[in-house]
Amino acid sequence: MRKITRRDALRASIGACLIAPWSLSHLTVGKAAGLTDTKIVLGMSAAFSGPSRGLGIELYRGATAYFTHVNRTSGVNGRQIVLKTYDDGYQPNQSVENTVKLMLQDQVFALFGYVGTPTVTRVLPMLKKFQDEKMFLFFPFTGAQPQRQPPYGDFAFNLRASYRQETGGLVDNFVSIGRRRIAVFYQADAYGRSGWAGVRRALGQYGERIVGEATYRRGTKFTESMQRQVDILKAVKPEAIICIGAYAACAAFLRDAVNLGLRVPIANLSFVGSENLLKLIIEGQDDSRRYTDLLVNSQVVPSYEDVSNPGVREYRDLIQRYNPQPPRELIKEAYTPFSHSFASLEGFFNAKLMVEILQRLDNKPERGKLKSAVLSIKDFDLGVGEPVSFSLNRRQGLNRVYYTVVDEGRFVTLADWKGRFS
């Protein structure tokens, strides 16, 4: 009988994951995984290809800027941080396959910086099955609820504010200026439904409901028409629209909404990738302002233009000093990184907090000590004006939501909702 190799087991486990991630109870992960005397290996699965590739690339660049700085100084207690990265194209099945590789083949110490709700929600059941191995997911680029509450909240730690907080803040501000008829445009998957639920929940507190909704398929490109979705929402006469999607589709919707005469404030959540959206909507336009004067995007990090924050100043210094590039082997389509972006700033803060957690493991890091290290974070200063704390009942470090509008071709902080949208 042929001996079953580790590669055989890996191949079988990938197939099992794609069918039913919860069926992996027979698999185990090495307890000394991702750790040597000189390295700590973290695993990342994100979109580096497809219509949402800008999200993964920018998040990676920001994190790599900080990790590079740490590695070129003292490292983490003498160890270099290695970020093992795979492209999932923002597709759940590929994210599951990548995670199996990271856990079983690459034997990473922890998972870090995943991108997207549909991908993360498929990975969480695996982490629950592997809970005895203490495999955690740190700081995913999603504000959805599954990794913030039972039964999966114990296996992930979040830094960013939630979609509930983002949608709630947008609804609060629109209602405060008399715009109560709110419609929703959203991606037809777990991400879109999470944001949709947040809007419905927030409107319910005012005795209101969503007046209309339109959806699109994940992976929709900017070149595709959104006329059908615009017509659906235009018919209900909304006073504002909240979009829960990725930048290519949301930019297409914004373009067609303006072209078809739907002149109401259009809001996007932080996940949209503000710079990528703006680039798509203004390129080749003689009068780009008409597409952006009623646009507002919520953010979960302060503006990278706000140098009053020491964390922003540090980010700008290190992103310029190291100018990190995405992994060449993962880039299948041309992409020009931004000098600064909200996604890369978030990745930078994710990496900074990850380093702090690893440093608290001292000279004998073990996965089993990770949870205690995270829970020891109390009022930690990232340099954003809001202290970071974790506890048994608090799996999210930051809560603040920021609001930005376009001024002279760049996103700036919104100071006056009434003056802008009344």
Coordinates of C-alpha atoms in Angstrom, one line a residue:
M1 CA 0.0 0.0 0.0
R2 CA 1.3 3.4 -0.9
K3 CA 2.3 5.6 2.0
I4 CA 0.0 8.6 2.5
T5 CA 2.2 11.7 2.3
R6 CA 1.6 15.2 3.8
R7 CA 0.9 16.5 0.3
D8 CA -1.8 13.8 -0.1
A9 CA -3.4 14.9 3.1
L10 CA -3.2 18.5 2.1
R11 CA -4.9 17.8 -1.3
A12 CA -7.6 15.8 0.4
S13 CA -8.2 18.5 3.0
I14 CA -8.5 21.2 0.4
G15 CA -11.2 19.2 -1.3
A16 CA -13.0 18.7 2.0
C17 CA -12.8 22.4 2.8
L18 CA -14.3 23.4 -0.5
I19 CA -17.3 21.1 0.2
A20 CA -17.7 21.4 3.9
P21 CA -15.1 23.3 6.1
W22 CA -16.7 21.9 9.2
S23 CA -15.7 18.3 8.3
L24 CA -12.0 18.8 9.1
S25 CA -12.0 17.4 12.6
H26 CA -9.5 14.7 11.7
L27 CA -6.8 17.2 10.7
T28 CA -4.2 18.7 13.0
V29 CA -1.7 21.5 12.7
G30 CA 1.8 21.5 14.1
K31 CA 2.0 23.1 17.5
A32 CA 5.4 24.8 16.8
A33 CA 4.0 26.1 13.4
G34 CA 5.3 29.3 11.9
L35 CA 8.1 29.8 14.4
T36 CA 11.9 29.4 14.3
D37 CA 14.7 31.0 16.2
T38 CA 14.9 33.7 13.5
K39 CA 11.3 34.0 12.0
I40 CA 7.7 34.4 12.9
V41 CA 5.5 33.5 9.9
L42 CA 2.0 35.1 9.4
G43 CA -0.4 34.0 6.7
M44 CA -2.5 36.3 4.5
S45 CA -5.1 35.5 1.9
A46 CA -6.4 38.5 0.0
A47 CA -7.5 39.9 -3.3
F48 CA -4.5 40.6 -5.5
S49 CA -6.3 40.0 -8.8
G50 CA -9.7 40.8 -10.2
P51 CA -12.0 43.9 -9.8
S52 CA -11.2 44.2 -6.1
R53 CA -7.4 43.7 -6.3
G54 CA -6.8 47.3 -5.1
L55 CA -8.1 46.4 -1.6
G56 CA -5.6 43.5 -1.0
I57 CA -2.7 45.3 -2.6
E58 CA -3.1 48.5 -0.6
L59 CA -3.8 46.7 2.7
Y60 CA -0.6 44.6 2.1
R61 CA 1.5 47.6 1.2
G62 CA 0.6 49.4 4.5
A63 CA 1.2 46.3 6.6
T64 CA 4.5 45.6 4.8
A65 CA 5.7 49.1 5.4
Y66 CA 5.6 48.6 9.1
F67 CA 6.8 45.0 9.1
T68 CA 9.8 46.1 7.0
H69 CA 10.6 48.8 9.4
V70 CA 10.5 46.5 12.4
N71 CA 12.6 43.8 10.6
R72 CA 15.3 46.4 9.7
T73 CA 15.6 47.5 13.3
S74 CA 15.4 44.8 16.0
G75 CA 12.7 42.5 14.7
V76 CA 10.3 41.1 17.3
N77 CA 12.5 39.8 20.1
G78 CA 15.2 39.0 17.6
R79 CA 12.8 37.4 15.0
Q80 CA 11.9 38.7 11.6
I81 CA 8.3 38.8 10.6
V82 CA 7.5 37.0 7.4
L83 CA 4.2 37.5 5.7
K84 CA 3.3 34.4 3.6
T85 CA 0.7 35.7 1.1
Y86 CA -1.7 34.1 -1.4
D87 CA -4.2 35.6 -3.8
D88 CA -7.8 34.6 -3.5
G89 CA -9.3 37.1 -5.9
Y90 CA -12.0 37.9 -3.3
Q91 CA -13.5 34.5 -3.9
P92 CA -14.5 32.4 -0.9
N93 CA -13.5 29.0 -2.3
Q94 CA -10.0 30.2 -3.1
S95 CA -9.7 31.8 0.3
V96 CA -10.5 28.4 1.9
E97 CA -8.0 26.6 -0.2
N98 CA -5.3 29.3 0.6
T99 CA -6.1 28.9 4.3
V100 CA -5.6 25.2 4.2
K101 CA -2.2 25.7 2.6
L102 CA -1.3 28.3 5.2
M103 CA -2.3 26.2 8.1
L104 CA -1.1 22.7 6.9
Q105 CA 1.6 23.3 4.3
D106 CA 3.2 26.6 5.4
Q107 CA 2.4 26.0 9.1
V108 CA 2.0 29.7 9.9
F109 CA 1.9 31.1 13.4
A110 CA -1.3 33.1 12.9
L111 CA -3.6 34.4 10.1
F112 CA -3.4 38.1 9.4
G113 CA -5.0 40.7 7.1
Y114 CA -7.7 38.8 5.3
V115 CA -9.9 40.8 2.9
G116 CA -13.7 40.6 2.7
T117 CA -16.8 39.3 4.4
P118 CA -17.6 36.4 1.9
T119 CA -14.0 35.1 2.3
V120 CA -13.7 35.5 6.0
T121 CA -17.1 33.9 6.8
R122 CA -16.0 30.8 4.9
V123 CA -12.8 30.5 6.9
L124 CA -14.2 31.0 10.4
P125 CA -15.8 27.5 10.6
M126 CA -12.3 26.1 10.0
L127 CA -10.8 28.0 12.8
K128 CA -13.6 26.8 15.1
K129 CA -12.8 23.2 14.2
F130 CA -9.1 23.9 14.8
Q131 CA -9.7 25.7 18.1
D132 CA -7.5 23.3 20.0
E133 CA -4.6 24.5 17.9
K134 CA -5.2 28.1 18.9
M135 CA -5.2 29.4 15.3
F136 CA -6.5 33.0 15.3
L137 CA -7.3 35.4 12.5
F138 CA -6.0 38.9 13.3
F139 CA -7.5 42.1 12.0
P140 CA -9.5 41.1 8.8
F141 CA -10.5 43.9 6.5
T142 CA -14.2 43.6 7.1
G143 CA -16.7 45.1 9.5
A144 CA -19.2 42.2 9.4
Q145 CA -20.6 40.6 12.5
P146 CA -19.7 36.9 12.3
Q147 CA -16.2 37.3 13.6
R148 CA -17.4 39.6 16.3
Q149 CA -20.0 37.4 17.9
P150 CA -20.7 33.7 18.7
P151 CA -20.1 31.1 17.6
Y152 CA -17.0 32.5 15.8
G153 CA -16.0 35.6 17.7
D154 CA -13.6 33.6 19.8
F155 CA -11.3 32.9 16.8
A156 CA -10.8 36.4 15.5
F157 CA -9.6 39.7 16.7
N158 CA -10.7 42.9 15.0
L159 CA -9.2 46.4 14.9
R160 CA -11.6 48.4 12.7
A161 CA -15.1 49.6 13.6
S162 CA -18.0 47.4 12.4
Y163 CA -20.3 47.8 9.5
R164 CA -23.1 48.3 12.1
Q165 CA -21.2 51.3 13.4
E166 CA -20.5 52.6 9.9
T167 CA -24.1 52.2 8.6
G168 CA -25.5 53.4 11.9
G169 CA -23.4 56.6 11.7
L170 CA -24.4 57.2 8.1
V171 CA -28.1 56.8 8.9
D172 CA -27.8 59.0 12.0
N173 CA -26.3 61.8 10.0
F174 CA -28.7 61.6 7.1
V175 CA -31.7 61.6 9.4
S176 CA -30.3 64.6 11.3
I177 CA -30.4 66.6 8.1
G178 CA -33.9 65.4 7.2
R179 CA -33.0 62.7 4.7
R180 CA -35.1 59.8 6.1
R181 CA -36.0 58.0 2.9
I182 CA -32.9 55.9 2.5
A183 CA -32.4 53.2 -0.1
V184 CA -29.6 50.6 -0.4
F185 CA -27.4 49.3 -3.2
Y186 CA -25.5 46.2 -2.1
Q187 CA -23.4 43.3 -3.2
A188 CA -25.5 40.1 -3.2
D189 CA -23.5 38.1 -0.7
A190 CA -22.6 38.0 3.0
Y191 CA -20.9 41.4 2.9
G192 CA -23.8 43.1 1.2
R193 CA -26.3 41.5 3.5
S194 CA -24.3 42.5 6.6
G195 CA -24.4 46.2 5.5
W196 CA -28.0 45.9 4.5
A197 CA -28.9 44.6 8.0
G198 CA -27.0 47.4 9.5
V199 CA -28.9 50.0 7.6
R200 CA -32.3 48.3 8.4
R201 CA -31.3 48.1 12.1
A202 CA -30.3 51.8 12.2
L203 CA -33.4 53.0 10.4
G204 CA -35.6 50.9 12.7
Q205 CA -34.5 53.0 15.6
Y206 CA -36.1 56.0 13.9
G207 CA -39.3 54.2 13.0
E208 CA -38.2 54.1 9.4
R209 CA -37.5 51.3 6.9
I210 CA -35.4 50.9 3.8
V211 CA -37.4 52.4 1.0
G212 CA -35.8 50.5 -1.9
E213 CA -33.0 48.1 -2.6
A214 CA -31.0 46.9 -5.6
T215 CA -28.2 44.4 -5.8
Y216 CA -25.3 43.3 -8.0
R217 CA -23.1 40.3 -8.3
R218 CA -19.7 40.1 -6.6
G219 CA -17.0 40.6 -9.2
T220 CA -18.9 43.1 -11.3
K221 CA -16.6 45.4 -13.3
F222 CA -16.7 49.2 -13.7
T223 CA -17.4 48.7 -17.4
E224 CA -20.8 47.0 -16.8
S225 CA -24.1 48.9 -16.8
M226 CA -26.0 49.7 -13.6
Q227 CA -29.0 51.2 -15.4
R228 CA -31.3 48.5 -14.1
Q229 CA -30.2 49.1 -10.4
V230 CA -30.5 52.9 -10.9
D231 CA -34.0 52.6 -12.4
I232 CA -35.1 50.4 -9.4
L233 CA -34.0 53.0 -6.8
K234 CA -35.0 56.0 -8.8
A235 CA -38.6 54.7 -8.8
V236 CA -38.8 54.9 -5.0
K237 CA -37.7 58.5 -4.8
P238 CA -35.0 58.1 -2.2
E239 CA -33.5 61.1 -0.3
A240 CA -30.1 59.2 0.1
I241 CA -28.6 55.9 -0.9
I242 CA -26.1 53.8 1.1
C243 CA -23.9 51.5 -1.0
I244 CA -22.4 48.3 0.4
G245 CA -20.0 47.0 -2.2
A246 CA -16.5 47.1 -3.8
Y247 CA -15.1 50.0 -5.7
A248 CA -15.6 48.8 -9.3
A249 CA -19.3 48.2 -9.0
C250 CA -20.0 51.1 -6.7
A251 CA -18.1 53.5 -9.1
A252 CA -20.3 52.1 -11.9
F253 CA -23.4 52.7 -9.9
L254 CA -22.4 56.2 -9.0
R255 CA -21.6 57.0 -12.7
D256 CA -24.9 55.7 -14.0
A257 CA -26.9 57.3 -11.1
V258 CA -25.5 60.7 -12.0
N259 CA -25.9 60.2 -15.8
L260 CA -29.5 59.1 -15.3
G261 CA -30.5 62.0 -13.1
L262 CA -30.6 60.4 -9.7
R263 CA -29.3 63.4 -7.8
V264 CA -29.2 62.4 -4.1
P265 CA -26.3 61.9 -1.7
I266 CA -24.7 58.5 -2.3
A267 CA -22.6 57.0 0.6
N268 CA -20.2 54.1 0.6
L269 CA -18.6 52.1 3.5
S270 CA -14.9 52.0 4.1
F271 CA -14.5 48.6 2.4
V272 CA -15.2 50.2 -1.0
G273 CA -11.6 51.4 -1.4
S274 CA -12.1 55.2 -1.7
E275 CA -9.1 56.0 -3.8
N276 CA -9.7 53.2 -6.4
L277 CA -13.4 54.3 -6.7
L278 CA -12.4 58.0 -7.2
K279 CA -9.8 57.1 -9.8
L280 CA -12.4 55.1 -11.8
I281 CA -15.1 57.8 -11.6
I282 CA -13.0 60.9 -12.5
E283 CA -10.6 59.4 -15.2
G284 CA -11.5 60.8 -18.6
Q285 CA -14.2 63.1 -17.3
D286 CA -14.3 66.8 -18.3
D287 CA -16.5 67.7 -15.4
S288 CA -15.8 65.1 -12.7
R289 CA -17.2 67.2 -9.9
R290 CA -20.8 66.4 -10.8
Y291 CA -20.0 62.8 -10.0
T292 CA -18.5 63.5 -6.6
D293 CA -20.3 66.6 -5.1
L294 CA -22.9 64.4 -3.5
L295 CA -20.6 61.5 -2.6
V296 CA -19.7 60.7 1.0
N297 CA -17.6 57.7 2.2
S298 CA -17.3 56.5 5.8
Q299 CA -13.9 55.4 7.0
V300 CA -12.5 53.5 10.0
V301 CA -9.2 55.3 10.1
P302 CA -8.5 59.0 10.1
S303 CA -7.5 60.8 7.0
Y304 CA -3.9 60.2 5.8
E305 CA -3.8 63.9 5.2
D306 CA -4.4 64.6 9.0
V307 CA -0.8 64.9 10.2
S308 CA -2.0 66.1 13.6
N309 CA -2.2 62.3 14.4
P310 CA 1.3 60.9 15.2
G311 CA 0.3 57.6 13.8
V312 CA -0.5 59.2 10.4
R313 CA 2.8 61.0 10.4
E314 CA 4.6 57.7 11.1
Y315 CA 2.6 56.0 8.3
R316 CA 3.5 58.7 5.8
D317 CA 7.2 58.5 6.7
L318 CA 7.5 54.7 6.5
I319 CA 5.3 54.2 3.4
Q320 CA 7.5 56.8 1.6
R321 CA 10.8 55.4 3.0
Y322 CA 10.2 51.8 2.1
N323 CA 7.6 52.2 -0.8
P324 CA 6.6 48.5 -0.5
Q325 CA 5.4 46.7 -3.6
P326 CA 2.9 43.8 -3.8
P327 CA 4.3 40.3 -4.4
R328 CA 5.2 40.2 -8.1
E329 CA 4.2 36.6 -8.4
L330 CA 0.6 37.5 -7.4
I331 CA 0.1 40.4 -9.7
K332 CA -1.6 39.4 -12.9
E333 CA -2.9 42.8 -14.0
A334 CA -1.3 46.2 -14.1
Y335 CA -1.8 48.2 -10.9
T336 CA -0.3 51.5 -9.8
P337 CA -0.2 51.8 -6.0
F338 CA -1.3 55.1 -4.4
S339 CA 1.1 57.2 -2.5
H340 CA -1.4 57.1 0.4
S341 CA -4.7 55.4 0.9
F342 CA -7.2 54.6 3.6
A343 CA -6.6 50.8 3.0
S344 CA -2.9 51.0 3.3
L345 CA -3.2 53.2 6.4
E346 CA -5.5 50.5 8.0
G347 CA -3.0 47.8 7.0
F348 CA -0.2 49.9 8.6
F349 CA -2.1 50.1 11.9
N350 CA -3.0 46.4 11.7
A351 CA 0.7 45.6 11.5
K352 CA 1.7 48.0 14.3
L353 CA -0.8 46.3 16.7
M354 CA 0.2 42.8 15.5
V355 CA 3.9 43.6 16.4
E356 CA 2.9 44.9 19.8
I357 CA 1.0 41.6 20.5
L358 CA 3.9 39.5 19.3
Q359 CA 6.3 41.4 21.4
R360 CA 4.2 40.6 24.5
L361 CA 4.9 37.0 23.9
D362 CA 8.5 37.7 25.0
N363 CA 11.3 35.3 23.9
K364 CA 9.2 32.1 24.0
P365 CA 6.2 32.7 21.7
E366 CA 3.5 30.1 21.6
R367 CA 0.2 30.1 19.9
G368 CA -1.4 29.2 23.2
K369 CA -0.2 32.5 24.7
L370 CA -1.7 34.7 21.8
K371 CA -5.1 35.2 23.4
S372 CA -3.6 36.3 26.7
A373 CA -1.3 38.7 24.9
V374 CA -4.2 40.3 23.1
L375 CA -6.3 40.6 26.2
S376 CA -3.4 42.4 27.9
I377 CA -3.8 45.3 25.5
K378 CA -5.3 48.1 27.5
D379 CA -5.4 51.7 26.4
F380 CA -2.7 51.1 23.8
D381 CA -1.8 54.2 21.8
L382 CA -1.7 53.6 18.0
G383 CA -1.3 57.3 17.4
V384 CA -4.9 57.8 16.1
G385 CA -6.4 59.7 19.1
E386 CA -8.4 56.6 20.3
P387 CA -6.8 54.1 22.7
V388 CA -7.0 50.4 21.8
S389 CA -8.3 47.9 24.4
F390 CA -9.4 44.3 24.3
S391 CA -11.1 42.1 26.9
L392 CA -13.1 38.8 27.0
N393 CA -16.2 40.7 25.9
R394 CA -14.4 43.1 23.5
R395 CA -12.9 41.6 20.4
Q396 CA -12.6 44.9 18.5
G397 CA -9.9 47.5 19.2
L398 CA -11.3 50.7 17.7
N399 CA -14.9 52.1 17.4
R400 CA -14.6 55.5 15.8
V401 CA -16.1 56.2 12.3
Y402 CA -14.9 59.1 10.1
Y403 CA -16.7 60.7 7.2
T404 CA -15.0 62.0 4.0
V405 CA -16.0 63.9 0.9
V406 CA -14.2 64.8 -2.3
D407 CA -12.6 68.2 -2.6
E408 CA -10.3 69.1 -5.4
G409 CA -9.9 65.5 -6.5
R410 CA -9.1 64.0 -3.0
F411 CA -11.0 62.8 0.0
V412 CA -11.1 65.2 2.9
T413 CA -12.8 65.1 6.3
L414 CA -16.5 66.1 6.2
A415 CA -17.1 68.8 8.7
D416 CA -20.7 70.0 7.9
W417 CA -23.3 67.5 6.8
K418 CA -26.1 70.1 6.6
G419 CA -24.0 72.5 4.6
R420 CA -22.9 69.8 2.2
F421 CA -26.2 67.9 1.6
S422 CA -29.1 70.0 2.6

